């Protein structure tokens, strides 16, 4: 059994991954209300809306919660222990989960931290993934 | 028209619960079915419906079960290979007998995990769920390293503790209470003593979830026989199904968090006490939380029990970690819960072990862990699904 950690890319989410390849964060928006949403849908999840358009958003946000992996569940990430995942409320209103490097270090993103979501390729040939990095004041 | 009182549980059976890769899941299902039939004083020919919770490869599909175990049914249904649908499966059976689609339905949970890895690991058939389109069933996102159902539960627990400013160590009251119950349950898998100190000392899995917050992944089967209420006999010690509600789904629902608080796009708006006490299962049964003598809750991970107490109005949103202290959920306490030890200490049977225990309690057959004068019991989960059961 393959242990690839590649995401499924298809017609519904391709703008997100095309943006990733360019280092841009592109999310679906409700055309009627202008609100960003996640995950991708062919129809706006907001009752007043229907049509969907994709637009770039500001990759800044605030960490709402985070976890730290103390044991491996995937070969692709086993060498990165301990690593974290942060749930980030983007300033545009949507929430995304992102990888966190070395979560035990002082200043690592945790609940309440202001962060930027950056695209990083962690392994050669692998997909770009979102990594939450603290915004330094 | 109401479903309340139209169906009764007339038989319960279970396999033994040891982990044994050499034992067929069909052997376990057969033991559970025959145990339930013997309990009900019925032969197989009396069964004309079959509702199955878990299919292959973790369990066995309805067609295999029928042909292997010698059932001949005219109504069959089956849900997916995870938990979550316990009350829904039983509700399907109750609807079938209430509407005349069947007279007696065998509901079977048969599951074997000992030859699989943990969910999220590559030797498990559900490895690819972490890459499910638009997120795994527990919030997994395998490409960023977020694998295993434990991760979503950890994220939701961190969010809960940050939201309410609570000390996560207080959560230890749940696994400690359920372990004490398991020590009174002869077939419980985990019966070693557990103290809060043991809980604090156990190893982390994914912070803030620890080993003792996670259920025991094992093997086993449970069968419940749901009968048209009018066919039940005194000898069957029937338990009436007086309130039911299936699992909910929406953007506000996250399966490992309270309604409104999860790892997706939930708004943060929680049920208030009036809404929680107005849960449809209470209304169908005509009861309030105070009437529940014995409670069974879904506890594949210990925070799920915490949130369930809040979403069903036993305490207010954000109050659960304080509310569960001082023996409140233990035998002899105000709200005795998971008296067989639950998924955390009895066995990981997707909650079917707890429903079986509720029947045992209402029949007054629970021995050393019997809740005195138990007349009304409830199965409640963080997915919003529920059963109210009453002794006839």
Coordinates of C-alpha atoms in Angstrom, one line a residue, chain B residues 3-380:
Chain B
X3 CA -42.3 6.1 17.4
X4 CA -42.3 6.3 21.2
X5 CA -43.2 2.9 22.7
X6 CA -43.8 1.1 19.4
X7 CA -40.6 -1.0 19.7
X8 CA -38.9 -2.8 22.6
X9 CA -35.5 -4.4 23.1
X10 CA -36.3 -8.0 24.0
X11 CA -32.9 -9.7 23.8
X12 CA -29.2 -8.8 24.2
X13 CA -26.2 -10.9 23.5
X14 CA -22.4 -10.3 23.2
X15 CA -19.4 -12.3 22.2
X16 CA -16.3 -12.5 24.4
X17 CA -14.1 -9.5 24.0
X18 CA -10.6 -10.7 23.8
X19 CA -8.3 -9.6 21.0
X20 CA -7.6 -12.5 18.8
X21 CA -6.5 -12.1 15.2
X22 CA -7.3 -15.8 14.6
X23 CA -11.0 -15.4 15.5
X24 CA -13.4 -14.7 12.6
X25 CA -15.6 -11.7 13.0
X26 CA -18.5 -14.0 11.9
X27 CA -17.8 -16.2 14.9
X28 CA -18.2 -13.1 17.2
X29 CA -21.4 -12.1 15.4
X30 CA -22.8 -15.6 15.7
X31 CA -22.0 -15.7 19.4
X32 CA -23.8 -12.3 19.9
X33 CA -26.8 -13.3 17.8
X34 CA -27.3 -16.7 19.5
X35 CA -26.8 -15.0 22.9
X36 CA -29.5 -12.5 22.1
X37 CA -31.9 -15.1 20.8
X38 CA -31.4 -17.3 23.9
X39 CA -31.9 -14.2 26.1
X40 CA -35.2 -13.4 24.2
X41 CA -36.3 -17.1 24.1
X42 CA -36.6 -16.9 20.4
X43 CA -35.5 -19.1 17.4
X44 CA -33.8 -17.6 14.3
X45 CA -37.1 -18.0 12.4
X46 CA -38.6 -15.3 14.5
X47 CA -36.2 -12.7 13.1
X48 CA -37.3 -11.0 9.8
X49 CA -35.1 -7.9 9.9
X50 CA -31.4 -7.3 10.1
X51 CA -29.7 -3.9 10.8
X52 CA -25.9 -3.9 10.7
X53 CA -23.7 -1.2 11.9
X54 CA -20.3 -2.1 10.5
X55 CA -19.6 -3.9 7.3
X56 CA -16.5 -5.4 5.7
X57 CA -13.5 -5.1 6.1
X58 CA -13.7 -4.2 9.7
X59 CA -16.9 -6.1 10.3
X60 CA -19.2 -8.3 8.2
X61 CA -21.8 -7.1 5.7
X62 CA -25.5 -7.8 6.1
X63 CA -25.7 -10.4 3.3
X64 CA -22.7 -12.4 4.6
X65 CA -24.2 -12.3 8.1
X66 CA -27.6 -13.5 6.9
X67 CA -26.3 -16.4 4.8
X68 CA -23.7 -17.4 7.3
X69 CA -25.8 -17.2 10.5
X70 CA -28.9 -18.7 8.9
X71 CA -31.2 -15.7 8.9
X72 CA -34.0 -15.1 6.4
X73 CA -34.9 -11.4 6.5
X74 CA -37.2 -9.1 4.5
X75 CA -35.8 -5.9 5.8
X76 CA -32.0 -5.2 6.0
X77 CA -29.9 -2.1 6.3
X78 CA -26.3 -1.3 7.1
X79 CA -24.3 1.8 8.0
X80 CA -20.6 2.7 7.4
X81 CA -17.5 1.1 9.0
X82 CA -17.1 3.7 11.8
X83 CA -19.1 4.3 15.0
X84 CA -21.5 7.2 15.2
X85 CA -24.6 5.3 13.9
X86 CA -25.4 3.2 17.0
X87 CA -28.7 5.0 17.8
X88 CA -29.5 5.4 14.1
X89 CA -29.2 1.6 13.5
X90 CA -31.5 0.9 16.4
X91 CA -33.8 3.6 15.2
X92 CA -34.0 2.0 11.8
X93 CA -35.0 -1.2 13.5
X94 CA -37.6 0.5 15.6
X95 CA -39.0 2.2 12.5
X96 CA -39.1 -1.1 10.7
X97 CA -41.1 -2.9 13.3
X98 CA -43.4 0.1 14.0
X99 CA -44.3 0.4 10.4
X100 CA -44.7 -3.3 9.8
X101 CA -41.7 -3.8 7.5
X102 CA -40.6 -6.4 10.0
X103 CA -41.7 -7.8 13.3
X104 CA -38.4 -8.5 15.0
X105 CA -35.0 -7.1 13.9
X106 CA -31.6 -8.3 14.9
X107 CA -29.2 -5.3 15.2
X108 CA -25.6 -6.4 15.0
X109 CA -22.3 -4.7 15.7
X110 CA -19.5 -7.1 15.0
X111 CA -16.0 -5.6 14.7
X112 CA -12.5 -6.9 14.6
X113 CA -9.5 -4.6 14.9
X114 CA -6.8 -6.9 16.2
X115 CA -5.5 -7.7 12.6
X116 CA -5.7 -4.0 11.6
X117 CA -3.5 -1.2 12.6
X118 CA -4.9 1.9 14.2
X119 CA -7.0 4.2 12.0
X120 CA -4.6 6.6 10.4
X121 CA -1.8 4.1 10.0
X122 CA -0.9 2.7 6.7
X123 CA -1.7 -0.9 7.5
X124 CA -5.3 0.0 8.3
X125 CA -8.0 -0.1 5.5
X126 CA -9.1 3.4 6.5
X127 CA -5.6 4.9 5.8
X128 CA -7.0 6.8 2.8
X129 CA -9.8 8.4 4.9
X130 CA -7.3 11.1 5.9
X131 CA -7.3 12.1 2.2
X132 CA -11.1 12.1 1.9
X133 CA -12.2 14.9 -0.3
X134 CA -12.9 18.0 1.9
X135 CA -11.4 16.4 5.0
X136 CA -11.4 13.1 6.8
X137 CA -14.4 12.0 8.9
X138 CA -12.7 13.4 12.1
X139 CA -11.1 16.5 10.5
X140 CA -8.0 14.7 9.1
X141 CA -5.9 16.4 6.5
X142 CA -3.2 13.8 5.7
X143 CA -1.2 16.1 3.4
X144 CA -0.3 18.5 6.3
X145 CA 0.4 15.6 8.7
X146 CA -3.0 15.6 10.4
X147 CA -3.7 11.9 10.5
X148 CA -5.7 9.8 13.1
X149 CA -9.0 10.5 14.7
X150 CA -7.1 11.4 17.8
X151 CA -5.8 14.6 16.2
X152 CA -9.2 16.2 15.7
X153 CA -10.2 15.3 19.2
X154 CA -7.0 16.9 20.5
X155 CA -7.7 20.1 18.5
X156 CA -11.3 20.3 19.7
X157 CA -10.2 19.7 23.3
X158 CA -7.6 22.5 23.0
X159 CA -10.2 24.8 21.5
X160 CA -12.7 23.9 24.3
X161 CA -10.1 24.5 27.1
X162 CA -9.0 27.8 25.5
X163 CA -12.6 29.0 25.0
X164 CA -13.6 28.4 28.6
X165 CA -10.2 28.9 30.3
X166 CA -10.4 25.4 31.8
X167 CA -7.6 23.1 33.0
X168 CA -7.5 20.1 30.8
X169 CA -6.2 17.9 33.6
X170 CA -9.7 17.9 35.1
X171 CA -10.7 15.6 32.2
X172 CA -9.1 12.7 34.0
X173 CA -12.3 12.4 36.1
X174 CA -13.9 10.6 33.1
X175 CA -11.5 7.8 32.4
X176 CA -10.9 7.3 36.1
X177 CA -14.7 7.0 36.8
X178 CA -15.3 4.6 33.9
X179 CA -12.3 2.4 34.9
X180 CA -13.8 2.1 38.4
X181 CA -17.0 0.8 36.7
X182 CA -15.1 -1.6 34.5
X183 CA -13.6 -3.1 37.7
X184 CA -17.2 -4.2 38.6
X185 CA -17.8 -5.6 35.1
X186 CA -16.7 -9.2 34.6
X187 CA -16.2 -9.0 30.8
X188 CA -14.5 -5.6 30.8
X189 CA -11.1 -5.6 28.9
X190 CA -9.3 -3.0 31.1
X191 CA -9.8 -3.7 34.8
X192 CA -6.5 -2.5 36.4
X193 CA -7.1 0.3 39.0
X194 CA -6.6 3.8 37.6
X195 CA -6.2 7.0 39.7
X196 CA -5.9 10.6 38.7
X197 CA -2.2 10.3 39.3
X198 CA -2.0 7.4 36.8
X199 CA -3.9 9.6 34.3
X200 CA -1.5 12.5 34.7
X201 CA 1.5 10.1 34.3
X202 CA 0.4 8.3 31.2
X203 CA 2.1 9.1 27.9
X204 CA 1.0 11.7 25.4
X205 CA -0.3 10.6 22.0
X206 CA -1.2 13.9 20.4
X207 CA -1.2 16.8 22.8
X208 CA -3.5 17.4 24.6
X209 CA -4.8 13.9 24.3
X210 CA -3.2 11.2 26.4
X211 CA -3.2 7.4 26.2
X212 CA -5.9 7.0 28.8
X213 CA -8.2 9.4 26.9
X214 CA -8.3 6.9 24.0
X215 CA -10.6 3.8 23.9
X216 CA -9.3 0.3 23.7
X217 CA -9.2 -0.9 20.1
X218 CA -10.3 -4.5 20.2
X219 CA -12.6 -7.2 18.9
X220 CA -16.2 -8.1 19.8
X221 CA -19.8 -8.2 18.8
X222 CA -23.1 -7.2 20.3
X223 CA -26.6 -8.1 19.2
X224 CA -29.9 -6.4 20.2
X225 CA -33.2 -7.8 19.2
X226 CA -35.8 -5.1 18.6
X227 CA -39.4 -6.4 18.6
X228 CA -42.8 -4.9 17.9
X229 CA -43.8 -3.8 21.4
X230 CA -47.0 -5.8 21.3
X231 CA -45.1 -9.1 20.7
X232 CA -42.9 -8.7 23.7
X233 CA -43.5 -11.1 26.6
X234 CA -42.9 -10.7 30.3
X235 CA -40.3 -13.3 30.3
X236 CA -38.3 -11.3 27.8
X237 CA -38.0 -8.4 30.4
X238 CA -38.6 -5.9 27.6
X239 CA -37.2 -2.4 27.6
X240 CA -39.3 0.1 25.7
X241 CA -37.7 2.5 23.2
X242 CA -39.5 5.7 24.1
X243 CA -37.3 8.4 22.6
X244 CA -35.0 8.4 19.6
X245 CA -33.0 10.8 17.5
X246 CA -30.5 10.1 14.7
X247 CA -27.0 11.6 14.3
X248 CA -27.0 15.2 13.0
X249 CA -24.8 16.7 10.2
X250 CA -24.2 20.3 9.2
X251 CA -21.5 22.9 9.1
X252 CA -22.1 23.5 12.8
X253 CA -21.5 19.8 13.6
X254 CA -18.0 18.3 14.2
X255 CA -18.1 14.7 15.3
X256 CA -15.5 15.1 18.1
X257 CA -16.7 18.5 19.5
X258 CA -19.9 19.9 21.0
X259 CA -22.4 21.3 18.5
X260 CA -21.0 24.7 17.3
X261 CA -17.3 24.1 18.4
X262 CA -15.0 22.1 16.2
X263 CA -12.1 22.0 13.9
X264 CA -14.1 23.1 10.8
X265 CA -16.1 26.2 10.2
X266 CA -18.3 26.0 13.3
X267 CA -19.5 29.4 14.6
X268 CA -18.7 28.9 18.3
X269 CA -22.4 29.3 19.2
X270 CA -23.3 26.6 21.7
X271 CA -26.7 25.3 22.6
X272 CA -28.1 27.1 25.6
X273 CA -29.6 25.1 28.5
X274 CA -33.2 25.5 27.2
X275 CA -32.1 24.2 23.7
X276 CA -30.1 21.3 25.2
X277 CA -33.0 20.3 27.5
X278 CA -35.3 20.4 24.4
X279 CA -33.4 17.7 22.6
X280 CA -35.9 15.8 20.4
X281 CA -35.3 12.5 22.2
X282 CA -36.3 14.0 25.5
X283 CA -39.4 15.5 23.9
X284 CA -40.4 12.2 22.2
X285 CA -40.1 10.4 25.5
X286 CA -41.6 13.2 27.6
X287 CA -38.7 13.3 30.0
X288 CA -36.2 15.8 31.3
X289 CA -32.5 15.2 32.1
X290 CA -33.4 14.8 35.8
X291 CA -35.5 11.7 35.0
X292 CA -32.5 9.8 33.6
X293 CA -31.4 7.2 36.1
X294 CA -28.6 5.6 34.1
X295 CA -26.7 7.3 31.3
X296 CA -24.6 5.8 28.5
X297 CA -22.4 8.1 26.4
X298 CA -20.1 7.7 23.4
X299 CA -16.5 7.8 24.7
X300 CA -14.1 6.6 22.1
X301 CA -12.1 9.5 23.4
X302 CA -12.8 10.9 26.8
X303 CA -13.6 14.5 25.8
X304 CA -16.6 13.3 23.8
X305 CA -18.3 12.3 27.1
X306 CA -17.6 15.7 28.5
X307 CA -19.3 17.5 25.7
X308 CA -22.2 15.1 25.7
X309 CA -23.1 16.1 29.3
X310 CA -23.3 19.7 28.1
X311 CA -25.2 19.2 24.8
X312 CA -27.9 17.1 26.6
X313 CA -28.4 19.6 29.3
X314 CA -26.9 17.8 32.3
X315 CA -24.8 20.9 32.8
X316 CA -24.2 24.1 31.0
X317 CA -21.9 24.8 28.0
X318 CA -18.3 25.2 29.4
X319 CA -19.3 23.8 32.8
X320 CA -18.6 20.2 32.2
X321 CA -15.0 19.9 33.5
X322 CA -16.1 21.2 36.9
X323 CA -19.4 19.3 36.8
X324 CA -17.8 15.8 36.3
X325 CA -15.7 16.1 39.5
X326 CA -16.3 14.5 42.9
X327 CA -18.0 11.3 41.8
X328 CA -20.9 12.9 40.0
X329 CA -20.7 10.5 37.1
X330 CA -19.8 7.4 39.1
X331 CA -21.9 4.6 40.6
X332 CA -23.7 6.1 43.5
X333 CA -23.3 9.6 42.1
X334 CA -25.9 12.0 40.8
X335 CA -25.6 10.9 37.1
X336 CA -24.1 7.4 36.9
X337 CA -22.6 7.0 33.4
X338 CA -21.1 4.2 31.4
X339 CA -21.5 1.7 34.2
X340 CA -19.8 -1.1 32.3
X341 CA -16.7 1.0 31.8
X342 CA -17.6 2.4 28.4
X343 CA -15.4 2.3 25.3
X344 CA -12.5 3.6 27.4
X345 CA -12.4 0.6 29.7
X346 CA -15.0 -2.0 28.8
X347 CA -14.4 -2.4 25.1
X348 CA -14.4 -0.3 22.0
X349 CA -17.7 -1.5 20.5
X350 CA -18.9 1.8 19.1
X351 CA -21.2 2.3 22.1
X352 CA -23.1 -1.0 21.6
X353 CA -21.6 -2.1 24.9
X354 CA -23.1 0.8 26.7
X355 CA -26.6 0.3 25.1
X356 CA -26.4 -3.4 26.2
X357 CA -25.5 -2.2 29.7
X358 CA -28.5 0.2 29.8
X359 CA -30.8 -2.8 29.1
X360 CA -29.0 -4.8 31.8
X361 CA -29.4 -2.0 34.3
X362 CA -33.1 -1.4 33.5
X363 CA -33.7 -5.2 33.9
X364 CA -32.0 -4.9 37.3
X365 CA -29.5 -7.5 36.3
X366 CA -26.3 -5.5 36.7
X367 CA -25.1 -7.1 40.0
X368 CA -22.4 -5.1 41.9
X369 CA -22.8 -2.1 39.6
X370 CA -26.6 -2.0 39.6
X371 CA -28.1 1.5 39.9
X372 CA -31.0 1.0 42.4
X373 CA -34.5 1.6 41.0
X374 CA -33.2 2.3 37.5
X375 CA -36.4 2.9 35.4
X376 CA -35.3 5.4 32.7
X377 CA -32.0 5.2 30.8
X378 CA -30.5 7.3 28.0
X379 CA -27.9 6.7 25.3
X380 CA -26.5 10.1 24.2

